[in-house]
CSV table of C-alpha atoms in Angstrom, one decimal:
chain,number,residue,atom,x,y,z
A,345,MET,CA,115.0,98.8,75.3
A,346,SER,CA,116.0,101.7,77.4
A,347,GLU,CA,113.0,101.6,79.7
A,348,PRO,CA,112.0,99.0,82.3
A,349,PHE,CA,109.4,96.6,81.1
A,350,TYR,CA,107.8,96.3,84.6
A,351,VAL,CA,107.9,98.6,87.6
A,352,PRO,CA,106.5,96.9,90.7
A,353,VAL,CA,106.0,98.7,94.0
A,354,LEU,CA,107.5,96.4,96.7
A,355,PRO,CA,107.6,96.8,100.5
A,356,VAL,CA,111.1,97.0,102.0
A,357,ARG,CA,110.9,93.6,103.5
A,358,GLN,CA,113.2,90.6,103.4
A,359,TYR,CA,110.8,88.4,101.4
A,360,ALA,CA,110.4,91.1,98.7
A,361,ARG,CA,114.1,91.6,98.4
A,362,THR,CA,114.7,87.9,98.3
A,363,ALA,CA,112.0,87.5,95.6
A,364,TYR,CA,113.6,90.2,93.5
A,365,ALA,CA,117.0,88.7,93.9
A,366,HIS,CA,115.8,85.3,92.7
A,367,LEU,CA,114.3,86.6,89.4
A,368,ARG,CA,116.0,85.4,86.2
A,369,PRO,CA,118.7,87.8,85.2
A,370,ASP,CA,116.8,88.8,82.0
A,371,VAL,CA,113.6,89.5,84.0
A,372,GLN,CA,115.5,91.4,86.7
A,373,ALA,CA,117.2,93.6,84.0
A,374,ALA,CA,113.7,94.5,82.6
A,375,THR,CA,112.4,95.3,86.1
A,376,ALA,CA,112.9,98.5,88.1
A,377,PRO,CA,111.3,98.1,91.5
A,378,LEU,CA,110.1,101.1,93.5
A,379,TRP,CA,110.7,100.2,97.1
A,380,ASN,CA,107.9,101.3,99.4
A,381,LEU,CA,109.4,102.6,102.6
A,382,PRO,CA,107.5,102.4,105.8
A,383,PRO,CA,106.6,105.7,107.5
A,384,SER,CA,109.0,107.1,110.1
A,385,PRO,CA,107.0,108.3,113.0
A,386,GLY,CA,108.6,111.2,114.9
A,387,VAL,CA,110.6,112.4,111.9
A,388,THR,CA,109.6,115.8,110.8
A,389,LEU,CA,109.3,117.0,107.2
A,390,GLU,CA,111.9,119.6,107.9
A,391,ALA,CA,114.4,116.9,109.1
A,392,LEU,CA,113.7,114.9,106.0
A,393,ARG,CA,114.3,117.9,103.8
A,394,ASN,CA,117.7,118.5,105.5
A,395,ALA,CA,118.8,114.9,105.5
A,396,PRO,CA,122.3,114.3,104.2
A,397,GLY,CA,122.4,112.7,100.8
A,398,ARG,CA,119.0,114.1,99.8
A,399,ARG,CA,118.7,115.1,96.2
A,400,ASN,CA,116.8,118.2,95.3
């Protein structure tokens, strides 16, 4: 199968990363987590648009 079976939205926290790392290899291969990043107060939208490594 070329698509992930399950796409969870996980917070970027140690417990979520550890839980994902401890999945069975076959389950981890069929999972594509979307990491939910916390807001960055004080960072303007313009600064985010011009961030190095940003893809268009």
